[in-house]
Amino acid sequence: MKLLIIEDNEDLLQNIQTYLKREGYICESAKSYSAAFDKVMSYTYDVVLIDIMIPGGSGLQVLRELKSVNPETGTIIISAKNALDDKVEGLELGADDYITKPFQLPELHARIKAVNRRQQRDGKEIINVNEISINTKTMEVTVDGNPVNLTPKEYELLLYFSSNKNHVLSKQTIAEHLWGDYVDHLENLDFLYQHIKNLRKKLENAGADDYIESVYGIGYKFKVH
Amino acid sequence: MKLITKFVLIYLTVTIIVLGIAGFVSYHIIKGELDNELKWRFLDRIERVTYLLEQGENLESTVQDDDDTNLKIVALPNRVEPDVEIRDTLVWHDRLQQREPNLKMVAYRNVDGSGYRITTYGALVESDDITEAVIQILLWILGLQVIGAVGVGFIVSNRLFKPFRKTLKQIKNFTLKDKKPITAEETSVSEFDDLNKFVEEMTSKAVSDYKNLKEFAENASHELQTPLSIIKGKLELLTQTDLSTEQYKFVEDSQRSVKKLSRLSESLALLTKIENHEFTETKEVNLSELITESIQSFDEFIALNGLTVEAEVEDDVTVQMHPVLADILWTNLFQNAIKHNVKEGSIDISLNSQRLRISNTGDPLSSTPEELFQRFKKDSVDSNSIGLGLAIIKRIVDQYHYTISYTHKDGWHTINIDFQH
């Protein structure tokens, strides 16, 4: 998958690139409005990440131009502004998703995947992890063809794991993905354990291997070879 | 007290004092003049008598008991030094049946080598009469002064103070939020011009300071988010490397602190925004729906914390609020009740058109309830709490002029928000 990251901050750019490159993405970057404009006009990308505040112009302008030449491209707006206006304007202009700084890299990754899935039309809504297959359209999960009955939260959890294979995911990160900011104020994230336990049990009962590995004191890892 | 009332009162007080002094002086001047007049008349009479004596008329025997003149001529055996004595005396007045103050003049004259004593006396104008007259005059003056002062006062306050009242009204209606300083208007009074100019300068300074402060608060909050994002990302990348459990733990702790820092700056930015009255639009917010939905979405945490929630929510309770603020207000209240609860505790919610009440079981406070709504006043040692939740609640409640109160009784903490102003 080919990505363009429009972000003027060197360090942040590096973080995103490092994380995504490890996932096997081809990442290109643009640090200013003019560079972004050139790239958007000259090449096509699967997903473009756009920071709103970039030198030389607005990320929203880039989005507008991108949508005019290449409406199929998936777009995610990154903003330090938690301003509602930006969000509404961005989504109205056709951005597929919106993420505010500071964000978790696995979260960004999950959103890129989700956006990318929506762009695909040719049966790519099926994600396969060895014997497990996830249909993101019907939200059905099967193991070797046997359907697994998951709750919405368990389904989300599995999807999140499959988006961030072989990464250590802290409990905090997972909880935030599933419940959003509500977990901000909670000290005890043990409830997550319940969901993981149930998911693991259901997958195992359906005949899948145990991919979910506990990392002591930290969280979990979806280990796939 | 109105300035003009005060002015009139001071003016009248001064007038009364001045009139008092004037009365005293007038009395003495009038009395002096009258007395002098009487003396001159007596002297004149004595001179005439002396003249008649010199002409050889025998007046000695004819002591005139004509009451009007009250003249008494006594021949003396010896020559005398010519002299005039003036005395005040009291004389019985037949008609008035009382003693009246009189002026008595005794003159010694020599006529043809023999001495005479000529005595004459007459009623003085009574001091009471003079006093009465003076007081009557002064009262008239005072009355006219009062009418004048009040009349002038009204004209002054209506006409002269017009520009002042206008400025006052402008100041009253001035809000920083409009970002429009008050513009000075030309008046014919230099003091008012000074005032208007000062108000203009002051308000434009306030407006520019406000803009700066607002921009600073916003920018600071935004600028913080980028470095925080970087730290967060780096920590995340670090967790993907081969770390020992101990190292993981350090990373995790750092992540938590970063998260807290970012929440802190968001909350401060929010507080600043509320304080700057950026959420002024109001809409009808259905609190009943908001609360019911939110209880459902928190369901899992409630169950996992072993809490019981009792909600007594009247249908379709609406308030006029900014929807975002209504949401923040309720979420903060509810999260607060969950966070500061005890194991197997309870939360009690009650909503009707008059008030919203939320109670939760919890450990007693160690600080005073008044401090609870201040920034960074935390009762618990809970390091996850940033201590701004209640400050934000208080701010929102203040903006809509609701009343909020906190009580603690029998292990229950209760926060009550009264929607009546």
mmCIF file of N, CA and C in Angstrom, chain A residues 9 11-12 14-15 18-19 22 53 80-82 84 101-106 153 166-168 170-173 176 179 181-188 191 194-195 215-218, chain B residues 222-223 225-226 228-234 236-237 239-241 245 248-249 252 255-256 259 262-263 266 273 294 297-298 300-301 304-305 324 331-332 335 338-339 343 382-384:
data_model
loop_
_atom_site.group_PDB
_atom_site.id
_atom_site.type_symbol
_atom_site.label_atom_id
_atom_site.label_comp_id
_atom_site.label_asym_id
_atom_site.label_seq_id
_atom_site.Cartn_x
_atom_site.Cartn_y
_atom_site.Cartn_z
ATOM 1 N N ASN A 9 6.208 18.382 10.797
ATOM 2 C CA ASN A 9 7.086 18.124 11.931
ATOM 3 C C ASN A 9 7.925 16.869 11.694
ATOM 4 N N ASP A 11 9.984 15.071 13.505
ATOM 5 C CA ASP A 11 9.955 13.961 14.462
ATOM 6 C C ASP A 11 8.690 13.128 14.349
ATOM 7 N N LEU A 12 7.590 13.863 14.227
ATOM 8 C CA LEU A 12 6.308 13.178 14.135
ATOM 9 C C LEU A 12 6.258 12.346 12.856
ATOM 10 N N GLN A 14 8.727 11.111 11.310
ATOM 11 C CA GLN A 14 9.604 9.941 11.469
ATOM 12 C C GLN A 14 8.902 8.823 12.237
ATOM 13 N N ASN A 15 8.199 9.222 13.310
ATOM 14 C CA ASN A 15 7.457 8.230 14.088
ATOM 15 C C ASN A 15 6.493 7.455 13.203
ATOM 16 N N THR A 18 8.317 5.308 10.568
ATOM 17 C CA THR A 18 8.962 4.125 11.134
ATOM 18 C C THR A 18 7.945 3.030 11.403
ATOM 19 N N TYR A 19 6.842 3.455 12.026
ATOM 20 C CA TYR A 19 5.820 2.487 12.396
ATOM 21 C C TYR A 19 5.210 1.835 11.163
ATOM 22 N N ARG A 22 7.447 -0.462 8.919
ATOM 23 C CA ARG A 22 7.611 -1.781 9.507
ATOM 24 C C ARG A 22 6.448 -2.689 9.134
ATOM 25 N N MET A 53 -2.265 22.084 9.695
ATOM 26 C CA MET A 53 -1.372 23.235 9.751
ATOM 27 C C MET A 53 -0.026 22.885 9.146
ATOM 28 N N ALA A 80 -3.786 19.148 15.322
ATOM 29 C CA ALA A 80 -3.541 19.440 16.729
ATOM 30 C C ALA A 80 -4.749 20.160 17.293
ATOM 31 N N LYS A 81 -5.499 20.730 16.390
ATOM 32 C CA LYS A 81 -6.683 21.462 16.819
ATOM 33 C C LYS A 81 -7.802 20.472 17.086
ATOM 34 N N ASN A 82 -8.327 20.578 18.292
ATOM 35 C CA ASN A 82 -9.468 19.734 18.587
ATOM 36 C C ASN A 82 -10.751 20.464 18.214
ATOM 37 N N LEU A 84 -13.935 21.764 16.564
ATOM 38 C CA LEU A 84 -15.033 21.095 15.887
ATOM 39 C C LEU A 84 -15.165 21.562 14.438
ATOM 40 N N LYS A 101 -4.142 15.062 17.445
ATOM 41 C CA LYS A 101 -2.893 14.872 18.172
ATOM 42 C C LYS A 101 -3.176 15.027 19.648
ATOM 43 N N PRO A 102 -2.547 14.351 20.532
ATOM 44 C CA PRO A 102 -1.615 13.262 20.261
ATOM 45 C C PRO A 102 -2.370 11.958 20.051
ATOM 46 N N PHE A 103 -1.951 11.188 19.103
ATOM 47 C CA PHE A 103 -2.664 9.929 18.848
ATOM 48 C C PHE A 103 -1.699 8.756 19.024
ATOM 49 N N GLN A 104 -2.299 7.587 19.116
ATOM 50 C CA GLN A 104 -1.503 6.376 19.244
ATOM 51 C C GLN A 104 -1.204 5.853 17.843
ATOM 52 N N LEU A 105 0.012 5.415 17.632
ATOM 53 C CA LEU A 105 0.360 4.903 16.306
ATOM 54 C C LEU A 105 -0.479 3.693 15.904
ATOM 55 N N PRO A 106 -0.715 2.754 16.803
ATOM 56 C CA PRO A 106 -1.583 1.628 16.408
ATOM 57 C C PRO A 106 -2.979 2.104 16.023
ATOM 58 N N LYS A 153 -17.838 -5.685 20.576
ATOM 59 C CA LYS A 153 -16.558 -5.284 21.164
ATOM 60 C C LYS A 153 -15.475 -6.313 20.842
ATOM 61 N N ASN A 166 1.723 -8.557 15.581
ATOM 62 C CA ASN A 166 3.085 -8.628 16.101
ATOM 63 C C ASN A 166 3.571 -7.347 16.776
ATOM 64 N N HIS A 167 2.627 -6.510 17.168
ATOM 65 C CA HIS A 167 2.998 -5.324 17.946
ATOM 66 C C HIS A 167 2.517 -5.522 19.363
ATOM 67 N N VAL A 168 3.328 -5.034 20.288
ATOM 68 C CA VAL A 168 2.846 -5.052 21.661
ATOM 69 C C VAL A 168 1.848 -3.906 21.805
ATOM 70 N N SER A 170 -0.488 -1.904 24.406
ATOM 71 C CA SER A 170 -0.733 -1.750 25.844
ATOM 72 C C SER A 170 -2.235 -1.761 26.105
ATOM 73 N N LYS A 171 -2.573 -2.080 27.338
ATOM 74 C CA LYS A 171 -3.993 -2.130 27.702
ATOM 75 C C LYS A 171 -4.655 -0.787 27.451
ATOM 76 N N GLN A 172 -3.888 0.268 27.794
ATOM 77 C CA GLN A 172 -4.409 1.619 27.619
ATOM 78 C C GLN A 172 -4.769 1.892 26.150
ATOM 79 N N THR A 173 -3.851 1.501 25.271
ATOM 80 C CA THR A 173 -4.061 1.735 23.839
ATOM 81 C C THR A 173 -5.293 0.996 23.342
ATOM 82 N N GLU A 176 -8.497 2.492 24.780
ATOM 83 C CA GLU A 176 -8.841 3.757 24.147
ATOM 84 C C GLU A 176 -9.437 3.548 22.762
ATOM 85 N N TRP A 179 -13.106 2.096 23.505
ATOM 86 C CA TRP A 179 -14.093 2.890 24.250
ATOM 87 C C TRP A 179 -13.870 4.399 24.139
ATOM 88 N N ASP A 181 -12.484 8.102 24.686
ATOM 89 C CA ASP A 181 -11.966 8.880 25.808
ATOM 90 C C ASP A 181 -12.584 8.520 27.150
ATOM 91 N N TYR A 182 -13.613 7.697 27.123
ATOM 92 C CA TYR A 182 -14.235 7.334 28.394
ATOM 93 C C TYR A 182 -13.246 6.694 29.349
ATOM 94 N N VAL A 183 -12.284 5.970 28.784
ATOM 95 C CA VAL A 183 -11.370 5.243 29.656
ATOM 96 C C VAL A 183 -10.333 6.165 30.287
ATOM 97 N N ASP A 184 -10.295 7.401 29.803
ATOM 98 C CA ASP A 184 -9.335 8.362 30.332
ATOM 99 C C ASP A 184 -9.275 8.380 31.835
ATOM 100 N N HIS A 185 -10.440 8.305 32.431
ATOM 101 C CA HIS A 185 -10.500 8.543 33.861
ATOM 102 C C HIS A 185 -10.488 7.263 34.683
ATOM 103 N N LEU A 186 -10.306 6.157 33.978
ATOM 104 C CA LEU A 186 -10.379 4.901 34.715
ATOM 105 C C LEU A 186 -8.990 4.371 35.020
ATOM 106 N N GLU A 187 -8.828 4.003 36.263
ATOM 107 C CA GLU A 187 -7.524 3.503 36.662
ATOM 108 C C GLU A 187 -7.409 2.022 36.369
ATOM 109 N N ASN A 188 -8.515 1.375 36.580
ATOM 110 C CA ASN A 188 -8.497 -0.067 36.504
ATOM 111 C C ASN A 188 -8.973 -0.528 35.129
ATOM 112 N N PHE A 191 -11.153 -4.743 33.139
ATOM 113 C CA PHE A 191 -12.310 -5.197 32.366
ATOM 114 C C PHE A 191 -11.908 -5.639 30.965
ATOM 115 N N GLN A 194 -11.378 -9.364 30.559
ATOM 116 C CA GLN A 194 -12.586 -10.158 30.320
ATOM 117 C C GLN A 194 -12.858 -10.341 28.828
ATOM 118 N N HIS A 195 -12.761 -9.223 28.112
ATOM 119 C CA HIS A 195 -13.036 -9.260 26.680
ATOM 120 C C HIS A 195 -12.007 -10.107 25.942
ATOM 121 N N VAL A 215 1.575 -9.898 27.350
ATOM 122 C CA VAL A 215 2.902 -9.377 27.679
ATOM 123 C C VAL A 215 2.784 -8.878 29.095
ATOM 124 N N TYR A 216 3.466 -9.536 29.998
ATOM 125 C CA TYR A 216 3.245 -9.305 31.405
ATOM 126 C C TYR A 216 3.414 -7.827 31.799
ATOM 127 N N GLY A 217 2.420 -7.326 32.440
ATOM 128 C CA GLY A 217 2.477 -5.955 32.951
ATOM 129 C C GLY A 217 2.214 -4.888 31.904
ATOM 130 N N ILE A 218 2.170 -5.276 30.642
ATOM 131 C CA ILE A 218 2.012 -4.262 29.602
ATOM 132 C C ILE A 218 0.676 -4.396 28.912
ATOM 133 N N HIS B 222 -2.370 24.056 21.667
ATOM 134 C CA HIS B 222 -2.163 23.363 20.392
ATOM 135 C C HIS B 222 -0.710 22.967 20.192
ATOM 136 N N GLU B 223 0.165 23.907 20.501
ATOM 137 C CA GLU B 223 1.582 23.635 20.277
ATOM 138 C C GLU B 223 2.064 22.489 21.157
ATOM 139 N N GLN B 225 0.402 19.887 21.836
ATOM 140 C CA GLN B 225 -0.065 18.590 21.342
ATOM 141 C C GLN B 225 0.929 17.930 20.381
ATOM 142 N N THR B 226 1.638 18.749 19.583
ATOM 143 C CA THR B 226 2.572 18.157 18.625
ATOM 144 C C THR B 226 3.753 17.459 19.316
ATOM 145 N N LEU B 228 3.840 16.375 22.247
ATOM 146 C CA LEU B 228 3.286 15.249 22.990
ATOM 147 C C LEU B 228 3.049 14.059 22.050
ATOM 148 N N SER B 229 2.585 14.383 20.853
ATOM 149 C CA SER B 229 2.382 13.331 19.854
ATOM 150 C C SER B 229 3.690 12.631 19.534
ATOM 151 N N ILE B 230 4.743 13.446 19.426
ATOM 152 C CA ILE B 230 6.046 12.872 19.095
ATOM 153 C C ILE B 230 6.509 11.927 20.198
ATOM 154 N N ILE B 231 6.406 12.423 21.439
ATOM 155 C CA ILE B 231 6.839 11.586 22.568
ATOM 156 C C ILE B 231 6.048 10.280 22.578
ATOM 157 N N LYS B 232 4.758 10.430 22.392
ATOM 158 C CA LYS B 232 3.886 9.274 22.410
ATOM 159 C C LYS B 232 4.302 8.255 21.344
ATOM 160 N N GLY B 233 4.554 8.772 20.141
ATOM 161 C CA GLY B 233 4.966 7.896 19.043
ATOM 162 C C GLY B 233 6.288 7.204 19.315
ATOM 163 N N LYS B 234 7.228 7.995 19.843
ATOM 164 C CA LYS B 234 8.544 7.409 20.132
ATOM 165 C C LYS B 234 8.420 6.300 21.176
ATOM 166 N N GLU B 236 5.880 4.514 21.719
ATOM 167 C CA GLU B 236 5.224 3.380 21.098
ATOM 168 C C GLU B 236 6.209 2.548 20.278
ATOM 169 N N LEU B 237 7.054 3.294 19.538
ATOM 170 C CA LEU B 237 8.071 2.591 18.755
ATOM 171 C C LEU B 237 8.999 1.824 19.682
ATOM 172 N N THR B 239 8.198 0.425 22.465
ATOM 173 C CA THR B 239 7.569 -0.807 22.949
ATOM 174 C C THR B 239 7.681 -1.933 21.910
ATOM 175 N N GLN B 240 7.901 -1.554 20.653
ATOM 176 C CA GLN B 240 7.998 -2.582 19.621
ATOM 177 C C GLN B 240 9.395 -3.201 19.549
ATOM 178 N N THR B 241 10.344 -2.582 20.258
ATOM 179 C CA THR B 241 11.683 -3.173 20.284
ATOM 180 C C THR B 241 11.720 -4.210 21.396
ATOM 181 N N THR B 245 10.656 -6.696 30.777
ATOM 182 C CA THR B 245 9.399 -6.318 31.425
ATOM 183 C C THR B 245 9.569 -5.022 32.203
ATOM 184 N N TYR B 248 9.560 -2.163 29.834
ATOM 185 C CA TYR B 248 8.194 -1.960 29.373
ATOM 186 C C TYR B 248 7.414 -1.119 30.373
ATOM 187 N N LYS B 249 7.635 -1.496 31.629
ATOM 188 C CA LYS B 249 6.919 -0.813 32.699
ATOM 189 C C LYS B 249 7.232 0.691 32.688
ATOM 190 N N GLU B 252 5.505 2.300 29.823
ATOM 191 C CA GLU B 252 4.076 2.402 30.109
ATOM 192 C C GLU B 252 3.779 3.581 31.041
ATOM 193 N N GLN B 255 4.109 6.734 29.188
ATOM 194 C CA GLN B 255 2.947 6.939 28.326
ATOM 195 C C GLN B 255 1.769 7.505 29.100
ATOM 196 N N ARG B 256 1.627 6.990 30.315
ATOM 197 C CA ARG B 256 0.499 7.440 31.118
ATOM 198 C C ARG B 256 0.655 8.930 31.456
ATOM 199 N N LYS B 259 -0.082 11.050 28.504
ATOM 200 C CA LYS B 259 -1.528 11.102 28.317
ATOM 201 C C LYS B 259 -2.141 12.134 29.268
ATOM 202 N N SER B 262 -1.388 15.643 28.213
ATOM 203 C CA SER B 262 -2.178 16.074 27.070
ATOM 204 C C SER B 262 -3.612 16.379 27.488
ATOM 205 N N ARG B 263 -4.107 15.592 28.435
ATOM 206 C CA ARG B 263 -5.458 15.837 28.922
ATOM 207 C C ARG B 263 -5.519 17.158 29.691
ATOM 208 N N GLU B 266 -5.577 20.006 27.351
ATOM 209 C CA GLU B 266 -6.906 20.102 26.741
ATOM 210 C C GLU B 266 -7.921 20.717 27.702
ATOM 211 N N LYS B 273 -11.509 28.589 27.226
ATOM 212 C CA LYS B 273 -12.563 28.875 26.251
ATOM 213 C C LYS B 273 -13.881 29.207 26.937
ATOM 214 N N SER B 294 -25.963 8.335 28.175
ATOM 215 C CA SER B 294 -24.627 8.268 28.746
ATOM 216 C C SER B 294 -24.521 7.151 29.783
ATOM 217 N N SER B 297 -23.887 4.087 27.849
ATOM 218 C CA SER B 297 -22.555 3.910 27.282
ATOM 219 C C SER B 297 -21.500 3.662 28.364
ATOM 220 N N PHE B 298 -21.799 4.059 29.583
ATOM 221 C CA PHE B 298 -20.868 3.791 30.677
ATOM 222 C C PHE B 298 -21.153 2.441 31.331
ATOM 223 N N GLU B 300 -20.704 -0.605 30.909
ATOM 224 C CA GLU B 300 -19.678 -1.608 31.135
ATOM 225 C C GLU B 300 -18.783 -1.263 32.324
ATOM 226 N N PHE B 301 -18.370 0.012 32.374
ATOM 227 C CA PHE B 301 -17.497 0.436 33.478
ATOM 228 C C PHE B 301 -18.227 0.357 34.797
ATOM 229 N N LEU B 304 -18.316 -3.248 35.714
ATOM 230 C CA LEU B 304 -16.993 -3.759 36.062
ATOM 231 C C LEU B 304 -16.471 -3.195 37.367
ATOM 232 N N ASN B 305 -16.899 -1.999 37.705
ATOM 233 C CA ASN B 305 -16.508 -1.437 38.992
ATOM 234 C C ASN B 305 -17.441 -1.888 40.104
ATOM 235 N N VAL B 324 -22.292 21.339 23.546
ATOM 236 C CA VAL B 324 -20.993 20.810 23.964
ATOM 237 C C VAL B 324 -20.815 20.959 25.471
ATOM 238 N N THR B 331 -20.899 14.657 31.573
ATOM 239 C CA THR B 331 -19.852 13.641 31.560
ATOM 240 C C THR B 331 -18.905 13.815 32.743
ATOM 241 N N ASN B 332 -18.544 15.073 33.024
ATOM 242 C CA ASN B 332 -17.657 15.323 34.163
ATOM 243 C C ASN B 332 -18.294 14.906 35.476
ATOM 244 N N GLN B 335 -18.502 10.967 35.464
ATOM 245 C CA GLN B 335 -17.190 10.343 35.622
ATOM 246 C C GLN B 335 -16.668 10.556 37.031
ATOM 247 N N ILE B 338 -18.202 8.096 39.278
ATOM 248 C CA ILE B 338 -17.649 6.750 39.104
ATOM 249 C C ILE B 338 -16.257 6.678 39.719
ATOM 250 N N LYS B 339 -15.477 7.697 39.422
ATOM 251 C CA LYS B 339 -14.066 7.699 39.809
ATOM 252 C C LYS B 339 -13.884 7.729 41.316
ATOM 253 N N LYS B 343 -15.603 0.450 46.116
ATOM 254 C CA LYS B 343 -15.978 -0.863 45.574
ATOM 255 C C LYS B 343 -17.399 -1.208 45.987
ATOM 256 N N ASP B 382 -5.208 10.210 44.159
ATOM 257 C CA ASP B 382 -5.320 9.579 42.858
ATOM 258 C C ASP B 382 -4.519 10.364 41.816
ATOM 259 N N SER B 383 -3.454 9.758 41.348
ATOM 260 C CA SER B 383 -2.554 10.488 40.464
ATOM 261 C C SER B 383 -3.134 10.630 39.063
ATOM 262 N N ASN B 384 -4.172 9.890 38.779
ATOM 263 C CA ASN B 384 -4.772 9.970 37.456
ATOM 264 C C ASN B 384 -5.660 11.182 37.298
#
